[in-house]
DNA sequence: TTTCTTACA
DNA sequence: TGTAAGTA
């Protein structure tokens, strides 16, 4: 069973924390204008993780998600103030989702000839592991397999 | 080409 | 917020 461990997975750059975007990219990805992004920054709603010298703003993955949510609520007809408030509530949920996936995915590899994602131990005794694979009809199929079988 | 700040609509 | 101007 040739599994790629978490370390290698991270080295491949699959962690969202490593993604960085410039203002124009955030704008095209979210639909928000660069003007809005700079305005929101002046209001303390968002902030770039850094500035390339004294030039371009650089945003992280978290900000991309946040901007996407604000834009979403704005498009629903909410005021900026309301959109930001609704976003704050959703951010908690998003962090949980992200963390669970980030910590949960232990590795990737081949199981019984098929590509699967290793989600780590399934039980308290660490005798079984949970795997998941893509299933065209049902979306995702989960597999619980005894560690001894590997 | 992209981003930046400033300023006016 | 959009847009124009003049830069870096």
Short mmCIF file of C-alpha atoms (C1' of nucleotides) in Angstrom, two decimals:
data_model
loop_
_atom_site.label_atom_id
_atom_site.label_comp_id
_atom_site.label_asym_id
_atom_site.label_seq_id
_atom_site.Cartn_x
_atom_site.Cartn_y
_atom_site.Cartn_z
CA UNK A 1 0.00 0.00 0.00
CA UNK A 2 1.93 2.98 -1.21
CA UNK A 3 0.41 5.83 0.76
CA UNK A 4 1.72 9.30 0.67
CA UNK A 5 1.87 10.63 4.21
CA UNK A 6 0.64 13.97 5.46
CA UNK A 7 4.06 15.54 5.33
CA UNK A 8 4.46 14.84 1.65
CA UNK A 9 0.93 15.98 1.02
CA UNK A 10 1.65 19.33 2.62
CA UNK A 11 4.90 19.67 0.76
CA UNK A 12 2.92 19.35 -2.44
CA UNK A 13 1.28 22.61 -1.53
CA UNK A 14 -2.21 21.35 -0.94
CA UNK A 15 -2.73 23.43 2.17
CA UNK A 16 -4.92 26.43 1.58
CA UNK A 17 -2.85 28.46 4.03
CA UNK A 18 -0.18 28.75 1.39
CA UNK A 19 -2.37 30.34 -1.21
CA UNK A 20 -1.78 34.03 -1.75
CA UNK A 21 -3.63 36.38 -4.04
CA UNK A 22 -3.31 39.94 -5.26
CA UNK A 23 -6.23 42.32 -5.29
CA UNK A 24 -7.07 41.79 -8.95
CA UNK A 25 -7.24 38.04 -8.45
CA UNK A 26 -9.53 38.31 -5.44
CA UNK A 27 -11.70 40.65 -7.48
CA UNK A 28 -12.11 38.31 -10.44
CA UNK A 29 -12.61 35.28 -8.22
CA UNK A 30 -15.28 36.86 -6.07
CA UNK A 31 -16.90 39.44 -8.30
CA UNK A 32 -16.15 42.24 -5.86
CA UNK A 33 -14.41 45.26 -7.38
CA UNK A 34 -10.92 46.31 -6.45
CA UNK A 35 -12.45 49.59 -5.34
CA UNK A 36 -14.68 47.75 -2.91
CA UNK A 37 -11.78 45.71 -1.59
CA UNK A 38 -9.76 48.83 -0.83
CA UNK A 39 -12.80 50.52 0.67
CA UNK A 40 -13.53 47.56 2.92
CA UNK A 41 -9.94 47.65 4.05
CA UNK A 42 -10.31 51.30 5.03
CA UNK A 43 -13.30 50.22 7.11
CA UNK A 44 -11.30 47.52 8.84
CA UNK A 45 -13.37 44.72 7.36
CA UNK A 46 -10.48 43.02 5.60
CA UNK A 47 -6.74 43.47 5.52
CA UNK A 48 -3.90 42.17 3.38
CA UNK A 49 -1.39 39.85 5.05
CA UNK A 50 1.34 42.02 3.64
CA UNK A 51 2.31 44.50 1.03
CA UNK A 52 4.89 43.71 -1.59
CA UNK A 53 7.24 46.44 -0.61
CA UNK A 54 4.96 49.45 -0.60
CA UNK A 55 2.98 48.23 -3.55
CA UNK A 56 0.55 45.41 -4.17
CA UNK A 57 -1.65 44.04 -1.41
CA UNK A 58 -1.39 40.30 -0.83
CA UNK A 59 -4.34 38.40 0.57
CA UNK A 60 -4.56 34.94 2.08
CA UNK A 61 -7.08 32.15 1.65
CA UNK A 62 -9.11 33.28 4.65
CA UNK A 63 -9.67 36.68 3.11
CA UNK A 64 -10.72 35.14 -0.17
CA UNK A 65 -13.39 33.14 1.66
CA UNK A 66 -14.46 36.17 3.64
CA UNK A 67 -14.76 38.39 0.58
CA UNK A 68 -16.74 35.69 -1.21
CA UNK A 69 -19.21 35.55 1.64
CA UNK A 70 -19.57 39.32 1.94
CA UNK A 71 -20.15 39.59 -1.81
CA UNK A 72 -22.74 36.83 -1.58
CA UNK A 73 -24.75 38.59 1.10
CA UNK A 74 -24.33 41.90 -0.66
CA UNK A 75 -25.81 40.42 -3.82
CA UNK A 76 -28.80 39.30 -1.81
CA UNK A 77 -29.55 42.94 -1.24
CA UNK A 78 -28.07 43.40 2.21
CA UNK A 79 -26.19 46.51 3.30
CA UNK A 80 -22.46 46.18 3.78
CA UNK A 81 -22.91 46.30 7.53
CA UNK A 82 -25.41 43.46 7.52
CA UNK A 83 -23.40 41.44 5.02
CA UNK A 84 -20.34 41.69 7.24
CA UNK A 85 -22.31 40.59 10.29
CA UNK A 86 -23.75 37.58 8.50
CA UNK A 87 -20.27 36.74 7.28
CA UNK A 88 -18.85 36.73 10.80
CA UNK A 89 -21.28 34.04 11.80
CA UNK A 90 -20.49 31.93 8.75
CA UNK A 91 -16.75 32.27 9.23
CA UNK A 92 -16.90 30.14 12.36
CA UNK A 93 -18.57 27.34 10.46
CA UNK A 94 -16.12 27.66 7.60
CA UNK A 95 -13.13 27.42 9.90
CA UNK A 96 -14.55 24.24 11.38
CA UNK A 97 -15.12 22.75 7.95
CA UNK A 98 -11.66 23.70 6.81
CA UNK A 99 -9.95 22.44 9.96
CA UNK A 100 -11.77 19.12 9.90
CA UNK A 101 -10.80 18.51 6.31
CA UNK A 102 -7.27 19.77 6.79
CA UNK A 103 -6.59 17.69 9.88
CA UNK A 104 -8.75 14.81 8.76
CA UNK A 105 -7.05 14.07 5.51
CA UNK A 106 -4.08 11.91 6.44
CA UNK A 107 -2.90 10.99 3.00
CA UNK A 108 -3.71 9.68 -0.40
CA UNK A 109 -2.95 6.43 -2.12
CA UNK A 110 -4.17 3.27 -3.75
CA UNK A 111 -6.48 0.80 -1.99
CA UNK A 112 -7.52 -2.32 -3.83
CA UNK A 113 -6.42 -0.75 -7.05
CA UNK A 114 -8.38 2.44 -6.59
CA UNK A 115 -7.39 5.94 -5.62
CA UNK A 116 -8.55 6.76 -2.10
CA UNK A 117 -8.16 9.42 0.55
CA UNK A 118 -7.06 8.27 3.99
CA UNK A 119 -9.02 9.87 6.79
CA UNK A 120 -7.14 8.15 9.58
CA UNK A 121 -8.36 5.89 12.35
CA UNK A 122 -12.05 5.19 12.37
CA UNK A 123 -12.29 3.67 15.85
CA UNK A 124 -10.97 4.39 19.31
CA UNK A 125 -8.80 1.28 19.37
CA UNK A 126 -7.09 2.23 16.14
CA UNK A 127 -7.91 -1.06 14.53
CA UNK A 128 -9.74 0.38 11.56
CA UNK A 129 -9.12 3.19 9.16
CA UNK A 130 -11.54 5.27 7.14
CA UNK A 131 -10.97 5.78 3.45
CA UNK A 132 -12.99 7.62 0.86
CA UNK A 133 -13.10 7.44 -2.86
CA UNK A 134 -14.93 9.12 -5.66
CA UNK A 135 -18.12 7.46 -6.79
CA UNK A 136 -19.72 8.70 -9.96
CA UNK A 137 -23.24 7.93 -8.91
CA UNK A 138 -23.29 8.68 -5.20
CA UNK A 139 -20.54 11.22 -5.06
CA UNK A 140 -18.28 9.87 -2.34
CA UNK A 141 -18.03 6.33 -1.04
CA UNK A 142 -16.55 5.63 2.38
CA UNK A 143 -14.63 2.51 3.24
CA UNK A 144 -13.76 1.26 6.71
CA UNK A 145 -10.91 -1.21 6.59
CA UNK A 146 -9.08 -3.15 9.27
CA UNK A 147 -5.55 -1.92 9.73
CA UNK A 148 -4.29 -5.52 9.78
CA UNK A 149 -5.48 -5.99 6.24
CA UNK A 150 -3.20 -3.28 4.90
"C1'" DT B 1 -0.37 44.97 -17.38
"C1'" DT B 2 -1.44 45.60 -12.73
"C1'" DT B 3 -1.68 48.17 -8.64
"C1'" DC B 4 -1.59 52.47 -6.00
"C1'" DT B 5 -3.48 56.94 -4.19
"C1'" DT B 6 -6.26 60.83 -4.79
"C1'" DA B 7 -10.26 63.11 -6.17
"C1'" DC B 8 -14.70 63.95 -8.28
"C1'" DA B 9 -19.28 62.27 -9.80
"C1'" DT C 1 -18.97 52.84 -5.54
"C1'" DG C 2 -17.44 53.80 -10.36
"C1'" DT C 3 -14.04 55.96 -12.85
"C1'" DA C 4 -10.21 58.93 -14.41
"C1'" DA C 5 -5.52 60.47 -13.79
"C1'" DG C 6 -0.63 59.93 -13.39
"C1'" DT C 7 2.78 56.68 -11.29
"C1'" DA C 8 5.82 52.89 -10.07
#
